[in-house]
Short mmCIF file of C-alpha atoms in Angstrom, two decimals:
data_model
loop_
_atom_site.label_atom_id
_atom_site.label_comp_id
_atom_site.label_asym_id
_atom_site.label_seq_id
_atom_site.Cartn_x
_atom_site.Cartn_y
_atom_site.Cartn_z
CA UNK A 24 -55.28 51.21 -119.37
CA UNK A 25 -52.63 50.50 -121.54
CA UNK A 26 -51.26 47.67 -123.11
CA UNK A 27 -48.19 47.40 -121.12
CA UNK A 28 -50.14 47.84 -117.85
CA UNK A 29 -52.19 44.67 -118.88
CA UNK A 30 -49.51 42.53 -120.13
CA UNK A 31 -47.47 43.56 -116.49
CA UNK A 32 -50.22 42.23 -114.59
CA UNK A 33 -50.27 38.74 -116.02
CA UNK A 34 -46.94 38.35 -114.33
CA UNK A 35 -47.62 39.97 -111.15
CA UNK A 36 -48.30 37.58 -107.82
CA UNK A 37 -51.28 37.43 -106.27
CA UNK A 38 -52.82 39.28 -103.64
CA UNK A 39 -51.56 38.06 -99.57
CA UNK A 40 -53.98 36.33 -98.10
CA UNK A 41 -55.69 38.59 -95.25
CA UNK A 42 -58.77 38.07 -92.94
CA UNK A 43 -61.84 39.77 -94.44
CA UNK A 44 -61.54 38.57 -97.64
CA UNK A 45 -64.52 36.67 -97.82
CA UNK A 46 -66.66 38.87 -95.20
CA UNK A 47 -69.92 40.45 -97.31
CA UNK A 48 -71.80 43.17 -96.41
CA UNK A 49 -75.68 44.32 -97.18
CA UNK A 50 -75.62 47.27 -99.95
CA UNK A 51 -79.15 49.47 -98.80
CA UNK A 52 -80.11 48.33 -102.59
CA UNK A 53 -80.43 44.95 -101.73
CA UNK A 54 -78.22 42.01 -101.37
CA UNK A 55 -75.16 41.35 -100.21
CA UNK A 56 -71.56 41.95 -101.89
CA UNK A 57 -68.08 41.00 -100.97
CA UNK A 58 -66.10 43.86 -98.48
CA UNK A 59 -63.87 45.63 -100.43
CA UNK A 60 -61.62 46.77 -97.77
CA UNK A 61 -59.92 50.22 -99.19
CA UNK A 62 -58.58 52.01 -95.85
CA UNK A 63 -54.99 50.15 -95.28
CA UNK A 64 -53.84 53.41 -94.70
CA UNK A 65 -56.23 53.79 -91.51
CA UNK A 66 -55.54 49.89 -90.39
CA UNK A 67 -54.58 46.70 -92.60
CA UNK A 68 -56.22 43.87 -91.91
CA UNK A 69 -54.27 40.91 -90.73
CA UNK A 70 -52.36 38.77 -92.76
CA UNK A 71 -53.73 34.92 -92.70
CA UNK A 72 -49.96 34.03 -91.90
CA UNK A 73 -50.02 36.45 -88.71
CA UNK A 74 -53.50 34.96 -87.83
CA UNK A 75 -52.63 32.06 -87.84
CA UNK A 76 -49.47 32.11 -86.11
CA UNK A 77 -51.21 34.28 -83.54
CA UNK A 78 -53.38 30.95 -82.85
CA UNK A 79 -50.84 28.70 -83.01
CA UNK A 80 -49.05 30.60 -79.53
CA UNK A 81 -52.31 31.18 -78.32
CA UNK A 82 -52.51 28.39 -76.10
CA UNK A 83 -48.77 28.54 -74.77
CA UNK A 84 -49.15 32.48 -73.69
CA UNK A 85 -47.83 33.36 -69.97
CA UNK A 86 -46.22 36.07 -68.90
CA UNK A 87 -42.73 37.64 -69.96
CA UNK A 88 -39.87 38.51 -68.04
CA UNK A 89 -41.85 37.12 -65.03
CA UNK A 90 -42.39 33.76 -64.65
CA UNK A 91 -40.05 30.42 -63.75
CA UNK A 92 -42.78 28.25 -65.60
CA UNK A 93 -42.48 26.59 -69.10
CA UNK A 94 -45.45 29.00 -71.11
CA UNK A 95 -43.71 31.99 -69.14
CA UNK A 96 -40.01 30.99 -70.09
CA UNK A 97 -41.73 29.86 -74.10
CA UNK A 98 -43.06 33.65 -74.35
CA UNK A 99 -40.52 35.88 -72.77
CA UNK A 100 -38.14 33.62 -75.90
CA UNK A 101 -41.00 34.38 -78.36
CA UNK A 102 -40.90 38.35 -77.02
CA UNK A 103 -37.27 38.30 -77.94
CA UNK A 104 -36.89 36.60 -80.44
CA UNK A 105 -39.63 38.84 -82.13
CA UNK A 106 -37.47 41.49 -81.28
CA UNK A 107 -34.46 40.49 -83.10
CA UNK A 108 -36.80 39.54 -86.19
CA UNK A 109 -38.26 43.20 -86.63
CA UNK A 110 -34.23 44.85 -85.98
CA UNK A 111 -33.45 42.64 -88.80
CA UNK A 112 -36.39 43.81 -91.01
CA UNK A 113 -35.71 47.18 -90.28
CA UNK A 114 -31.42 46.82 -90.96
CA UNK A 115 -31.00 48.17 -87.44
CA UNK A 116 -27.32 49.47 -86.55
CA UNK A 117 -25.44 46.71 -84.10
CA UNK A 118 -25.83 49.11 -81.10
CA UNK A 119 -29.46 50.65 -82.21
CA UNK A 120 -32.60 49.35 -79.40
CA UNK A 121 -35.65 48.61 -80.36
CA UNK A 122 -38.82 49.19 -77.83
CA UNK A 123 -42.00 47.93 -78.31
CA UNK A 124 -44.81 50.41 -78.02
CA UNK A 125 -48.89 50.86 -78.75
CA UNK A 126 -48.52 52.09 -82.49
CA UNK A 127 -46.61 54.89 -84.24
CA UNK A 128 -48.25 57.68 -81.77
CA UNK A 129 -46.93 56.14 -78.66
CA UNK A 130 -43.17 55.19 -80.47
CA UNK A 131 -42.85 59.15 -81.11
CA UNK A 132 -44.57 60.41 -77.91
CA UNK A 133 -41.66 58.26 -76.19
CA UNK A 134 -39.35 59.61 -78.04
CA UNK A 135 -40.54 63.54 -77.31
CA UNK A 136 -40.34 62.58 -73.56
CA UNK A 137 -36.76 61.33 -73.91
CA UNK A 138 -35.50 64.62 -76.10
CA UNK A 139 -32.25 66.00 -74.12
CA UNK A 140 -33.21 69.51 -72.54
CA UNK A 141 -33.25 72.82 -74.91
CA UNK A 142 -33.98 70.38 -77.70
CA UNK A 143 -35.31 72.17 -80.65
CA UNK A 144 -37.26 70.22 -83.45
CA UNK A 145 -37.84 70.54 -86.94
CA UNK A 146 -41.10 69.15 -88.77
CA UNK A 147 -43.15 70.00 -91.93
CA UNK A 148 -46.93 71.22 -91.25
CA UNK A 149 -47.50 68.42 -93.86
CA UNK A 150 -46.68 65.86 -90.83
CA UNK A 151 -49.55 62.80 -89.55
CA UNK A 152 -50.58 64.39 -86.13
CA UNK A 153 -48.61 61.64 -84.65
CA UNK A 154 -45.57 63.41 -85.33
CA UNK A 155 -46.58 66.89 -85.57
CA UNK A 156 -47.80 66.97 -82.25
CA UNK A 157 -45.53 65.41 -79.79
CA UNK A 158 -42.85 67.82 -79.49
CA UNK A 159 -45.18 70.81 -77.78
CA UNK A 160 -42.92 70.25 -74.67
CA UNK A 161 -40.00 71.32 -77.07
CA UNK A 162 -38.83 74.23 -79.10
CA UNK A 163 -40.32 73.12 -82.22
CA UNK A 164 -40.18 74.99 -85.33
CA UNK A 165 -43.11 74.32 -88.09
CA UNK A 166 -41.34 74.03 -91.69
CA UNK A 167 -44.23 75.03 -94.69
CA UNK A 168 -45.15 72.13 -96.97
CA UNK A 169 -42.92 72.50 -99.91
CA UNK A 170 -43.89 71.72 -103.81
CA UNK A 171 -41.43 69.56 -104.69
CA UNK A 172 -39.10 67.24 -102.41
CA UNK A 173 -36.10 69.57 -103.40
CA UNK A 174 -37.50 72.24 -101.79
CA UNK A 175 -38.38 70.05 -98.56
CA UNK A 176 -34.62 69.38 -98.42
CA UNK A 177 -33.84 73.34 -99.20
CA UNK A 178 -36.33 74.32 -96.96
CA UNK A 179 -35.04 71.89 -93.97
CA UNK A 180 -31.38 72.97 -94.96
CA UNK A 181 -32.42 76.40 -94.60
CA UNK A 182 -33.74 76.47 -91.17
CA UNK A 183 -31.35 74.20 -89.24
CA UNK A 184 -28.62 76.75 -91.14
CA UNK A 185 -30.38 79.76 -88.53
CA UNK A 186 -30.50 77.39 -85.38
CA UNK A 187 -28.34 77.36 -82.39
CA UNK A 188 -25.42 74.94 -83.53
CA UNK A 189 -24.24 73.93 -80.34
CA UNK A 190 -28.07 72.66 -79.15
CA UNK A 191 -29.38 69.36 -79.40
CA UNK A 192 -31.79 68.93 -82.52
CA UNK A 193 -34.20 66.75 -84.24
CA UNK A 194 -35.99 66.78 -87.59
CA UNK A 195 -39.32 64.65 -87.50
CA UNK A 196 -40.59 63.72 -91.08
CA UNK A 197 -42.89 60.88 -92.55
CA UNK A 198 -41.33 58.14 -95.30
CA UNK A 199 -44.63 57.87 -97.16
CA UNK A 200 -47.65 60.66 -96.66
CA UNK A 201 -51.03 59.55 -95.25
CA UNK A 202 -53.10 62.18 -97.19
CA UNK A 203 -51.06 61.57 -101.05
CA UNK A 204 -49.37 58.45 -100.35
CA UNK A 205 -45.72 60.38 -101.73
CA UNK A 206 -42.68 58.86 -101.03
CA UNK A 207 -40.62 61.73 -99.36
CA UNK A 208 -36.96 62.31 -99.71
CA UNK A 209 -35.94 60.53 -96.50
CA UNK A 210 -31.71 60.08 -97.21
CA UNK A 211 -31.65 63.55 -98.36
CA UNK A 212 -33.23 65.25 -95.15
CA UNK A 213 -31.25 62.45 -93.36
CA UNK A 214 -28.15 63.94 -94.74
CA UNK A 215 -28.85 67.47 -94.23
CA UNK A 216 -29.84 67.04 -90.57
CA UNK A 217 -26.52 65.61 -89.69
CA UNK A 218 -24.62 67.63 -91.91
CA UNK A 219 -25.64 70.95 -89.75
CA UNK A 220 -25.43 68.27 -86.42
CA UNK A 221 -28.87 67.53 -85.94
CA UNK A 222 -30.44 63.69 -85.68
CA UNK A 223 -33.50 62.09 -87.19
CA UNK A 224 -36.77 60.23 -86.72
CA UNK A 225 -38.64 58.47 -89.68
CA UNK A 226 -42.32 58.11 -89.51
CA UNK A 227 -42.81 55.33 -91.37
CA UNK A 228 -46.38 53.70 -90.88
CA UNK A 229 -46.96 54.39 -94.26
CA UNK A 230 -43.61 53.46 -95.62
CA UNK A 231 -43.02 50.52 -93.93
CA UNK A 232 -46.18 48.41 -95.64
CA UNK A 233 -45.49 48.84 -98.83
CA UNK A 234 -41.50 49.18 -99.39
CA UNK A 235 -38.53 47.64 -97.52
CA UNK A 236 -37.04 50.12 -95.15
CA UNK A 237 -33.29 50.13 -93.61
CA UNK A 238 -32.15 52.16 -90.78
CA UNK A 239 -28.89 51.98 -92.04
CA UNK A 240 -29.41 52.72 -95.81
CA UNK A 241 -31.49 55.67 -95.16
CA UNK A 242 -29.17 56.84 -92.18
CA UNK A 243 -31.45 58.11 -89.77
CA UNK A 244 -31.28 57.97 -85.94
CA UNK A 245 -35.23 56.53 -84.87
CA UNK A 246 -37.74 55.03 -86.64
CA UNK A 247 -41.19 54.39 -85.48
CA UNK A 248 -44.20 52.22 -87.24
CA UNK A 249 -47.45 50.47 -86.43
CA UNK A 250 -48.45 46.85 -86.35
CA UNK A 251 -52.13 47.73 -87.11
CA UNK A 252 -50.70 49.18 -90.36
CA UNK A 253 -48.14 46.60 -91.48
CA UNK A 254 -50.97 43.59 -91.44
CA UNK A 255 -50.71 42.96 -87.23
CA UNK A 256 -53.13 44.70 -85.59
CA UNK A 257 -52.91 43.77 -81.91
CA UNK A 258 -52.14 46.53 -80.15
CA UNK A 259 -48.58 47.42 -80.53
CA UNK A 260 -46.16 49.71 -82.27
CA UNK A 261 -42.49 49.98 -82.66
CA UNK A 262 -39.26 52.73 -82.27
CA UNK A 263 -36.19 51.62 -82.80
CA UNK A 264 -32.57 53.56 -83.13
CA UNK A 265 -29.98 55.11 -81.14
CA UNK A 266 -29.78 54.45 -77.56
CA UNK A 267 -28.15 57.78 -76.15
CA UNK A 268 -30.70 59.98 -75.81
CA UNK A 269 -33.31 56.77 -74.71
CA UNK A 270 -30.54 55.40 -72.01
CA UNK A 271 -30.34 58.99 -70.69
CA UNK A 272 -34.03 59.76 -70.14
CA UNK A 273 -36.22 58.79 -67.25
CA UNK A 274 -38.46 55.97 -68.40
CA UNK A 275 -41.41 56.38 -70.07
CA UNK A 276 -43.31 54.65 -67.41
CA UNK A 277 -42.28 54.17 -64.45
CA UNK A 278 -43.52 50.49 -62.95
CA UNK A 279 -42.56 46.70 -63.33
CA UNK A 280 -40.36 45.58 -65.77
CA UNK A 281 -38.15 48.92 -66.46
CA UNK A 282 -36.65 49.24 -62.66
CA UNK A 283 -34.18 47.01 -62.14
CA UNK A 284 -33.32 47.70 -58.35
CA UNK A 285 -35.99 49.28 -55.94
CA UNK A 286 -34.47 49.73 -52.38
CA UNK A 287 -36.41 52.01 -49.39
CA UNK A 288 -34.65 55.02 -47.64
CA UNK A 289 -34.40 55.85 -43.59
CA UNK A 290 -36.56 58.83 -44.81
CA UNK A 291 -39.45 56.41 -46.01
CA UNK A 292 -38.76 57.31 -50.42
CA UNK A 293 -37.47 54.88 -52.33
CA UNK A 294 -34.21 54.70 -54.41
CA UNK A 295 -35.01 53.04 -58.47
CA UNK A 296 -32.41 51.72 -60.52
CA UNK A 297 -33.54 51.86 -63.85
CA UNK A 298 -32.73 49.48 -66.68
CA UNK A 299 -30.28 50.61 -69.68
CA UNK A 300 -31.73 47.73 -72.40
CA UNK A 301 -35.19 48.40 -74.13
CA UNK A 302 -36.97 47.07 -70.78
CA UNK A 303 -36.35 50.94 -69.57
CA UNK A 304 -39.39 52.39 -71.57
CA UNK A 305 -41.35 48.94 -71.76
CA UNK A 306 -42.43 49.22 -68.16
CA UNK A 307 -45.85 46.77 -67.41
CA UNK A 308 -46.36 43.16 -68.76
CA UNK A 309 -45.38 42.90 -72.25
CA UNK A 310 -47.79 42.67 -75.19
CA UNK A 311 -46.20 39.57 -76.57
CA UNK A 312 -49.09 38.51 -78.61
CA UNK A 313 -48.50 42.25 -80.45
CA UNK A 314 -44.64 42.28 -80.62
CA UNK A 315 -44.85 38.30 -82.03
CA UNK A 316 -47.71 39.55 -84.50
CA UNK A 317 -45.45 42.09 -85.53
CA UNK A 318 -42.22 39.50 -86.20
CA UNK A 319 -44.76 36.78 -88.05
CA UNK A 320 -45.71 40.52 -90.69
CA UNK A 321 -42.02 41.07 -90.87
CA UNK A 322 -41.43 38.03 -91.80
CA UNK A 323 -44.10 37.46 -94.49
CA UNK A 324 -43.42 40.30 -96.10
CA UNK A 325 -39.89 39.82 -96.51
CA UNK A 326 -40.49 36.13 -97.91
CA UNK A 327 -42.89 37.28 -100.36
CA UNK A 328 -40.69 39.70 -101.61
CA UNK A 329 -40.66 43.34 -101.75
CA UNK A 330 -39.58 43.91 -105.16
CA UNK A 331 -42.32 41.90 -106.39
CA UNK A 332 -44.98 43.33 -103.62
CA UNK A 333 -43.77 46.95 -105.04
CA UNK A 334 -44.31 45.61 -108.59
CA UNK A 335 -47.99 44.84 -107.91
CA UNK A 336 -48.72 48.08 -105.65
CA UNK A 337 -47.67 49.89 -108.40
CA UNK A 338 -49.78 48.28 -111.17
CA UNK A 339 -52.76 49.27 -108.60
CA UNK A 340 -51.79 52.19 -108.05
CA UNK A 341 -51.78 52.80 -111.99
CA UNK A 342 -55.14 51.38 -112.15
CA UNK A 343 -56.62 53.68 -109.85
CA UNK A 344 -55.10 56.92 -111.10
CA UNK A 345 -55.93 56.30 -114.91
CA UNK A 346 -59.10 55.40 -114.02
CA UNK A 347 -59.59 58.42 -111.95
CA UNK A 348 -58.12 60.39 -114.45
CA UNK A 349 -60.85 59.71 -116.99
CA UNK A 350 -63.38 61.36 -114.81
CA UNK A 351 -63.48 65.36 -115.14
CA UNK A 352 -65.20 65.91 -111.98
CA UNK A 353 -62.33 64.43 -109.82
CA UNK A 354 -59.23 65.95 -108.88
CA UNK A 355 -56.42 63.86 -107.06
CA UNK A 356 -54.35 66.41 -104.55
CA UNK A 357 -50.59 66.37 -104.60
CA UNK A 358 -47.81 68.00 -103.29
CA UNK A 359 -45.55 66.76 -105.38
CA UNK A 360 -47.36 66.47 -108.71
CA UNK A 361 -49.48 63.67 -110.45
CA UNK A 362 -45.56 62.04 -111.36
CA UNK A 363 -44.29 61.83 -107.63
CA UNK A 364 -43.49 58.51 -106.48
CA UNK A 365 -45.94 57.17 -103.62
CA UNK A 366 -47.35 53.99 -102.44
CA UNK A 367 -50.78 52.78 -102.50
CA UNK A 368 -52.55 56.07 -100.63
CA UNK A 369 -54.69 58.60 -102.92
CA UNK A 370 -56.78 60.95 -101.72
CA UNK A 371 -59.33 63.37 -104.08
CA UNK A 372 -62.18 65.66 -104.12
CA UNK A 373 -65.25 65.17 -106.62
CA UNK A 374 -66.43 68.59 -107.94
CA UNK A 375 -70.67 68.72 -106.89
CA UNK A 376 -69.87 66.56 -104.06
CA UNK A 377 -69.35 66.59 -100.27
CA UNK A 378 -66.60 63.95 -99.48
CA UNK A 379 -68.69 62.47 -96.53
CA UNK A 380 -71.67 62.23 -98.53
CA UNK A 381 -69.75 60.51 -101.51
CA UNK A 382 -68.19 57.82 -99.12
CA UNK A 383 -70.89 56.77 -97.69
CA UNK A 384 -72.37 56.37 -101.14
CA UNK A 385 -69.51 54.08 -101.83
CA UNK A 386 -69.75 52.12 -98.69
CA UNK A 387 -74.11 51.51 -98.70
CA UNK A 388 -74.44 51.14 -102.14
CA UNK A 389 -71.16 49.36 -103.56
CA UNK A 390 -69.67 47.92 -100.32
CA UNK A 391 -66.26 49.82 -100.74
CA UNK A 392 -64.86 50.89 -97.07
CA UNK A 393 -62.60 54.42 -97.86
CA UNK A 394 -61.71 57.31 -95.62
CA UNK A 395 -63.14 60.79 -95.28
CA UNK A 396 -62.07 63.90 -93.77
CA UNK A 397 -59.01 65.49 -92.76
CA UNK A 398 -57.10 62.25 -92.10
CA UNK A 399 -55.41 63.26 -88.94
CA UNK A 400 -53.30 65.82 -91.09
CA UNK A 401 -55.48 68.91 -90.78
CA UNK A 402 -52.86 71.35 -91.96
CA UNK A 403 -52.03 69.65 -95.01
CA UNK A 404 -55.60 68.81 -96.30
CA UNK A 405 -55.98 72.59 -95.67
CA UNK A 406 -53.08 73.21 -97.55
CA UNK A 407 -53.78 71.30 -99.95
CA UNK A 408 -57.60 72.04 -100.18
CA UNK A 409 -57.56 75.67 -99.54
CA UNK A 410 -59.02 76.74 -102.88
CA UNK A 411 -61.93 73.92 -102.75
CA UNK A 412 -64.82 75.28 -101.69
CA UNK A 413 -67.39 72.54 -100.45
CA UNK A 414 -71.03 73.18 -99.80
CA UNK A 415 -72.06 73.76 -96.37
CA UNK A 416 -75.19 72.10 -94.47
CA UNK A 417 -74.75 69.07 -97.12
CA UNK A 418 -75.06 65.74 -95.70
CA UNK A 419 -72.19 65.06 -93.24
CA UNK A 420 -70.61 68.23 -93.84
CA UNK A 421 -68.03 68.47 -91.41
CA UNK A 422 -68.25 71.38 -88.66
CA UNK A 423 -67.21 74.58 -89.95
CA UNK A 424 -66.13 78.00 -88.17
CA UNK A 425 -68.25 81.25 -89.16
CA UNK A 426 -66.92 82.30 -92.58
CA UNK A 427 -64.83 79.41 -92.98
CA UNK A 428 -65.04 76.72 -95.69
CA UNK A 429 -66.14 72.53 -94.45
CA UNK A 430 -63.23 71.34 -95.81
CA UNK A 431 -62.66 67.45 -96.16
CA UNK A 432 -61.43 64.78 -99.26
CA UNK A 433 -61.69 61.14 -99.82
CA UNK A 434 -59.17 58.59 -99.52
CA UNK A 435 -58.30 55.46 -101.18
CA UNK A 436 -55.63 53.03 -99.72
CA UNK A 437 -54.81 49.46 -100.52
CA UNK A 438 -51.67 47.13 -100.35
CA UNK A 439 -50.80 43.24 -100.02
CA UNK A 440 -53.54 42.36 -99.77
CA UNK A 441 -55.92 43.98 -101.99
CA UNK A 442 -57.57 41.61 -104.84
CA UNK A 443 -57.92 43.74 -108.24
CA UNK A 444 -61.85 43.40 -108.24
CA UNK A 445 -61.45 45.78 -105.21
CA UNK A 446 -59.77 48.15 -107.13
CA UNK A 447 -62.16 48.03 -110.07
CA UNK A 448 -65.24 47.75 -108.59
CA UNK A 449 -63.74 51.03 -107.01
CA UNK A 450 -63.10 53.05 -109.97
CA UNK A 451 -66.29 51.50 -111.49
CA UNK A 452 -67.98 53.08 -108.61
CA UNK A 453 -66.96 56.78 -108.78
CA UNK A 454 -67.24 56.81 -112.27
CA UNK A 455 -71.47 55.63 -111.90
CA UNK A 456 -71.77 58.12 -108.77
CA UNK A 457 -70.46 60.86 -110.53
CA UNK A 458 -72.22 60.46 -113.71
CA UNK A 459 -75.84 58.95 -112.51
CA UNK A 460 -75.51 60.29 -109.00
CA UNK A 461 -76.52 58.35 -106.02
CA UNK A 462 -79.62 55.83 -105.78
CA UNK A 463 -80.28 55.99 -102.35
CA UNK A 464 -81.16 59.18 -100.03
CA UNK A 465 -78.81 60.28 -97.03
CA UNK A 466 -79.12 62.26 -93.74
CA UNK A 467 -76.38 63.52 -91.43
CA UNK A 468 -76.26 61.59 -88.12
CA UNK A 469 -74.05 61.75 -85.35
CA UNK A 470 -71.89 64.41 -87.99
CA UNK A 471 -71.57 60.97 -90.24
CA UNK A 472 -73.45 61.00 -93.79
CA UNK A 473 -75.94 57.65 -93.00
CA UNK A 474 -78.23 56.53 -95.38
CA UNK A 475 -81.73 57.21 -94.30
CA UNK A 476 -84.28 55.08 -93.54
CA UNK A 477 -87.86 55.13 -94.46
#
């Protein structure tokens, strides 16, 4: 590391505090070791400040929208309120709704149901299924991964230049990727989509995290993030932006809360009268404790201060990828290059190793919790793997087709909250593995590498 590096981090802040912090965990070598919790990407673990505001509601919860009663008048205020706080955090437009959903999934799923008929869509292969997958109802039109984020925008330009101009359109694409953690042009796409009169959706459960995020700034028409992923993981998700296309749709469940009128007929139906606000797609009893777990994030992250929780992901994220660097055997996949810009996600292959096999080394013998597999972005590992091949019938090799390679990487992911002895202990840890190999024996269970027993 070099000098700079080390003088930078003397002036960095500390880590959030988060829940899990102190939690230890047996290593199948003996003792016990403290969790080092490296799959933010996957789910964050709370912030203290959202725990403990959590608890401090607790006892007054009652139901929202519903009730004439103190608690149920206290948390249909609290449900509001929390969403104003998260349009704030996210520099909404004036006339922009914001709907609380599950997660990121559900936000674009919503959205997919609400596209205006002979909508056709627009999204890179190198998409999170969340948004790759939601538009199958649609005409949807699968842009390659490109090298280099010029040629994402070139490559966007490109095909909305062939489409049918006078159609409705929308271009789906992620802030921050799940599999390489790089940043992705997000203004420029923004600005091509409208310049050929097509709108925009952000995916930004990775973005969100780690770096502020405006509607406005970046100009695009919906965003959609998850609490579980931005230190609030109680169930619920957001999508916020234009309210056209949302006003014009039927809701996204029909039920309590997003009919406003229900009257019968003479011929025995009924006759709805649907809600314009947010309360149109938010149909059932609110998750209050998930949208106000949501606000209390928001809010901590914007008082501790992006600029200086950017500053301290990126002296990590250093950390991790000169340390990684010094080992032969490992090679960290990019799209962009080793250079791009990308918050605290890296994923990489170990040459000799199955990735399954090599995680679960680094969970039973270190304590270190990563990822493994395809991360819920099979075409892009693919991509991005194609030339790797990986041993087959090795422990917790994934499935394979006849003649086809068991494909599947590693992933490292940290933020906020992550102390630097995680980090360390980390590279420490794939630098031993690699060069001594593992100390314990493993057998595939359940399609999981396990360590085995006896």
């Amino acid at each position: 590391m070099s000098v700079s590096t080390v003088a930078a981090s003397r002036t960095l802040c500390a880590p959030l505090p988060v829940l899990g912090r102190d939690v230890t965990v047996p290593l199948v070598t003996g003792g016990e070791v403290a969790y080092a919790a490296l799959d933010y990407a996957a789910s964050a673990p709370a912030l203290q400040r959202v725990w403990d505001d959590v608890a401090a509601y607790a006892p007054y919860y009652g139901s929202v929208h519903r009730g004439a009663g103190y608690l149920s008048q206290l948390s249909t205020d609290l449900f509001e309120n929390a969403r104003r706080t998260v349009t704030e955090f996210l520099d909404c437009r004036p006339d922009d709704q914001l709907i609380f959903t599950r997660s990121t999934t559900d936000s674009l799923n919503l959205l997919a149901a609400a596209l205006p008929a002979d909508c056709q869509v627009f999204v890179f292969e190198t998409e999170h299924h969340a948004s790759l997958l939601p538009w199958q109802d649609a005409r949807v039109s699968y842009l390659d991964a490109p090298r280099t984020p010029r040629q994402a925008v070139e490559t966007l330009e490109r095909a909305l230049a062939e489409r049918d101009p006078h159609g409705p359109a929308l271009v789906c694409v992620t802030g921050a990727s799940n599999v390489t953690g790089e940043l992705w042009p997000v203004r420029e796409l923004a600005a091509a989509a409208h310049a050929h009169g097509a709108r925009i959706v952000l995916d930004a459960a990775q973005l969100a995290p780690h770096h502020p995020v405006s509607v406005r700034d970046l100009d695009v028409d919906w965003i959609a993030f998850s609490g579980h992923k931005l230190y609030a993981p109680f169930g619920s998700g957001v999508l916020a932006g234009r309210a056209d296309w949302l006003v014009a749709a039927d809701p996204y469940l029909a039920g309590g809360g997003a009919s406003r009128k229900v009257t019968r007929r003479e011929d025995g139906g009924v006759d709805v009268e649907w809600h314009e606000s947010a309360a149109r797609h938010e149909a059932g009893s609110p998750n209050v404790i998930g949208a106000y777990s949501i606000a209390s994030a928001c809010k901590a992250l914007t008082e501790a201060g992006f600029d200086t929780l950017v500053a301290r992901e990126r002296y990590l994220i250093e950390k991790v990828k000169s340390g990684l660097a010094e080992i032969p055997e490992v090679r960290v996949l990019s799209l962009f290059g080793d250079d791009a810009p990308r918050v605290g996600v890296i994923s990489f292959v170990v040459e000799g190793w199955n990735s399954s096999h090599f995680a679960a080394a680094l969970s039973a013998e270190y304590g270190i919790g990563v990822r493994d597999g395809l991360f819920c972005a099979h075409p892009l590992v693919r991509t991005l793997l194609g030339s790797d091949p990986q041993t087959q019938g090795e422990c917790g090799a994934p499935d394979a087709a006849p003649g086809e390679k068991s494909l599947n990487a590693i992933r490292v992911s940290f933020g906020a909250g992550t102390p630097d002895e995680h980090v360390d202990r980390f590279v420490t840890a794939v630098r031993e593995l690699v060069t001594q190999g593992a100390k314990w024996r493993y057998r595939t269970e359940d399609g999981r590498c396990v360590p085995a027993v006896g």
